């Protein structure tokens, strides 16, 4: 297998031998551009001038537009997209709204990292129609590999808006020259750049086995964007033209505003209102003279590209004529300030789109940047409240992304809880650090400290200073941390199960989508492998989407398991079948089990909606399991759920049941479904296929889901929430039952309460008071005996019998620190021991 990197390298060499075939050279020539070869890096590039170096900052001498932009237009951040969309609409493109930054429609990534992610995998592969064609989109993206550069280089971000220009065309409709002219028009008309200030670089791009030429465009040392023409795919017999060619132009929205204003850093033009407020709060005065001299070299400090950062600092100091310590002090403080501004904006997008900081997956990176920002605030003792920053960002961005102001209260709550966690970690670990600093703390130890205990290297460094020890923190520390997790994630994702050889077997027609109550059917046997049977069509539901498989019989023989391999449904029998391939057989499904599963399944949708109403719009499903006796749903939430919240969720869920709301299930084309209901339909994770089965509890909840559902919420009977528990950072699990299982659960509960009430001689609703008293008296008696204290039997009599107004079983199992099913046993034990204590006391006294 050739890697993408190798494909790119090889293709770039080939393309450079025949530029007329791969690049829009005639359009370039018409505009007076000619082809040149960079005498520093060897890149082929196009310009109208006689220079012999390319536009790369390293070849051309850094950023040369600061304080001296060649752009004739001056655009503020908001204007950039407005103007871009206006021009491209004129050129035949449809501007569309952004997608969320959490990539719910994909299972290979947590966050959207480029505008093309919106259309992968199904639009790009040609299976699904794009929402418009061609189109342009202002897509916020999250990337965490440059964390340590944020604030320093003036141009790096964890969250930036990528302007995408995309077309998805059959080869006969593909018009590369037009796509090129369209973006060139943006540079000329949108930014007001004369041709002599633009350089186009020939390059190539490869990803996922697909590849093609691309053209990067630069001005004054700044790369403004890159237009990729995805035209070929790698096959065993060489490369082949794609059936659907894809235009993928990505341009940094931030850079456009920065470039046309020629300001010192792009942070000042990206969030002007926020930066100004931060200067006021912190009292930082920018040394403009120093910045002016420093900024052309800021790109040299890209920690990914330099080997020894200290050498570069010395070098930059020499070039600017400043003392290296003075330079570093001012620049690093400013970098801290810009990082706080940048990270709060990244968090605003991520949290209001429904992501949560945590210690797993993508949430991990969100916590990293939040803690990085908090540690700057700590270090410089700034009086900055992060939720305020989010509000200011949202207000500024409102003309572009009006949705950001909607979830601000929730964003604030999440940030506050996270800050408390950070403070708690700090408290707990100060002692730990002071012990550790006596040893040698190397990079590996720093990584472990952060990864396992959440201790930031800044904290370690500060604490170490108290002991006169200097700790070296690698400049790319946070990128290394993020990398550590990316690798683990990927390893996890590549695990695969063993598979049956099903070559040549047709996809099974899944009939259970049509009628969840049907339990008898006839079908043809297509294949038998040992005790595994594949039919042409089936009503049997395979385990999927967290719903357990059906049980039943095929021709009277027991079906013990059903699973899906690709689109083929496999029935596992208890023994080798006594029928043959080609036979017609009769299937029978255990209907009671099926109905109970459907009730539990539909209830997950109902509880999901109820929890969203009670806890907030950040609630999303993180997993679910529907068994016969009970079911669970995992929800994303930033803290534990209180008893009161559980009660409210239960109440809301049962209100939805009583309201008898229709549950509609129908298949829709993917793009149509996404446009009608948004990306939150992917509650169960990414779903494959052109058509999505949309389960719509009208006005309550819409999800893409393949399970068996009720036709009306009232069929759930009753939903009973058993308990909730935090199962991992940022995820809580709700245990519940519905329908007959809930009734059964209720009956069992009544038996327990009746027995407990009989034992303690009170009414059921008086149990909580009585149980607490029992426990208190037991402790009292035990202590009296151990310490040989005087106590009378009278003092040990049980008296309290207040009425409790709430869930009695929960209350007493909590008081007894036991599960409901063990309540009676535990009470008996306490009563027995209390009697024994009393007997001893009478003897002794
Ligand atoms: Zn060059
Ligand atoms: Zn479902």
PDB file of N, CA and C and ligand atoms in Angstrom, residues 38-43 53-56 59 201, ligand 1:
ATOM      1  N   UNK A  38      11.240  28.386  -7.517  1.00  0.00           N
ATOM      2  CA  UNK A  38      11.825  29.080  -6.367  1.00  0.00           C
ATOM      3  C   UNK A  38      13.274  28.639  -6.180  1.00  0.00           C
ATOM      4  N   UNK A  39      14.184  29.587  -6.146  1.00  0.00           N
ATOM      5  CA  UNK A  39      15.578  29.169  -6.020  1.00  0.00           C
ATOM      6  C   UNK A  39      15.976  28.869  -4.570  1.00  0.00           C
ATOM      7  N   UNK A  40      15.008  28.966  -3.648  1.00  0.00           N
ATOM      8  CA  UNK A  40      15.302  28.551  -2.262  1.00  0.00           C
ATOM      9  C   UNK A  40      14.730  27.173  -1.955  1.00  0.00           C
ATOM     10  N   UNK A  41      13.465  26.939  -2.305  1.00  0.00           N
ATOM     11  CA  UNK A  41      12.857  25.657  -1.908  1.00  0.00           C
ATOM     12  C   UNK A  41      12.498  24.773  -3.094  1.00  0.00           C
ATOM     13  N   UNK A  42      12.611  25.285  -4.305  1.00  0.00           N
ATOM     14  CA  UNK A  42      12.354  24.457  -5.480  1.00  0.00           C
ATOM     15  C   UNK A  42      10.912  24.372  -5.920  1.00  0.00           C
ATOM     16  N   UNK A  43      10.010  25.080  -5.222  1.00  0.00           N
ATOM     17  CA  UNK A  43       8.590  25.056  -5.600  1.00  0.00           C
ATOM     18  C   UNK A  43       8.368  25.756  -6.947  1.00  0.00           C
ATOM     19  N   UNK A  53      11.957  34.012  -5.820  1.00  0.00           N
ATOM     20  CA  UNK A  53      11.606  33.211  -4.642  1.00  0.00           C
ATOM     21  C   UNK A  53      10.084  33.118  -4.552  1.00  0.00           C
ATOM     22  N   UNK A  54       9.619  31.976  -3.980  1.00  0.00           N
ATOM     23  CA  UNK A  54       8.179  31.747  -3.877  1.00  0.00           C
ATOM     24  C   UNK A  54       7.590  32.562  -2.733  1.00  0.00           C
ATOM     25  N   UNK A  55       6.300  32.387  -2.488  1.00  0.00           N
ATOM     26  CA  UNK A  55       5.600  33.216  -1.497  1.00  0.00           C
ATOM     27  C   UNK A  55       5.702  32.736  -0.064  1.00  0.00           C
ATOM     28  N   UNK A  56       6.306  31.551   0.161  1.00  0.00           N
ATOM     29  CA  UNK A  56       6.457  31.045   1.515  1.00  0.00           C
ATOM     30  C   UNK A  56       7.150  32.058   2.403  1.00  0.00           C
ATOM     31  N   UNK A  59      10.887  31.579   2.515  1.00  0.00           N
ATOM     32  CA  UNK A  59      11.644  31.927   1.306  1.00  0.00           C
ATOM     33  C   UNK A  59      11.620  33.432   1.056  1.00  0.00           C
ATOM     34  N   UNK A 201       1.120  28.841  -5.945  1.00  0.00           N
ATOM     35  CA  UNK A 201       2.073  27.723  -5.891  1.00  0.00           C
ATOM     36  C   UNK A 201       1.442  26.454  -6.437  1.00  0.00           C
TER      37      UNK A 201
HETATM   38 ZN1  LIG B   1      10.315  28.760  -1.905  1.00  0.00          ZN
END
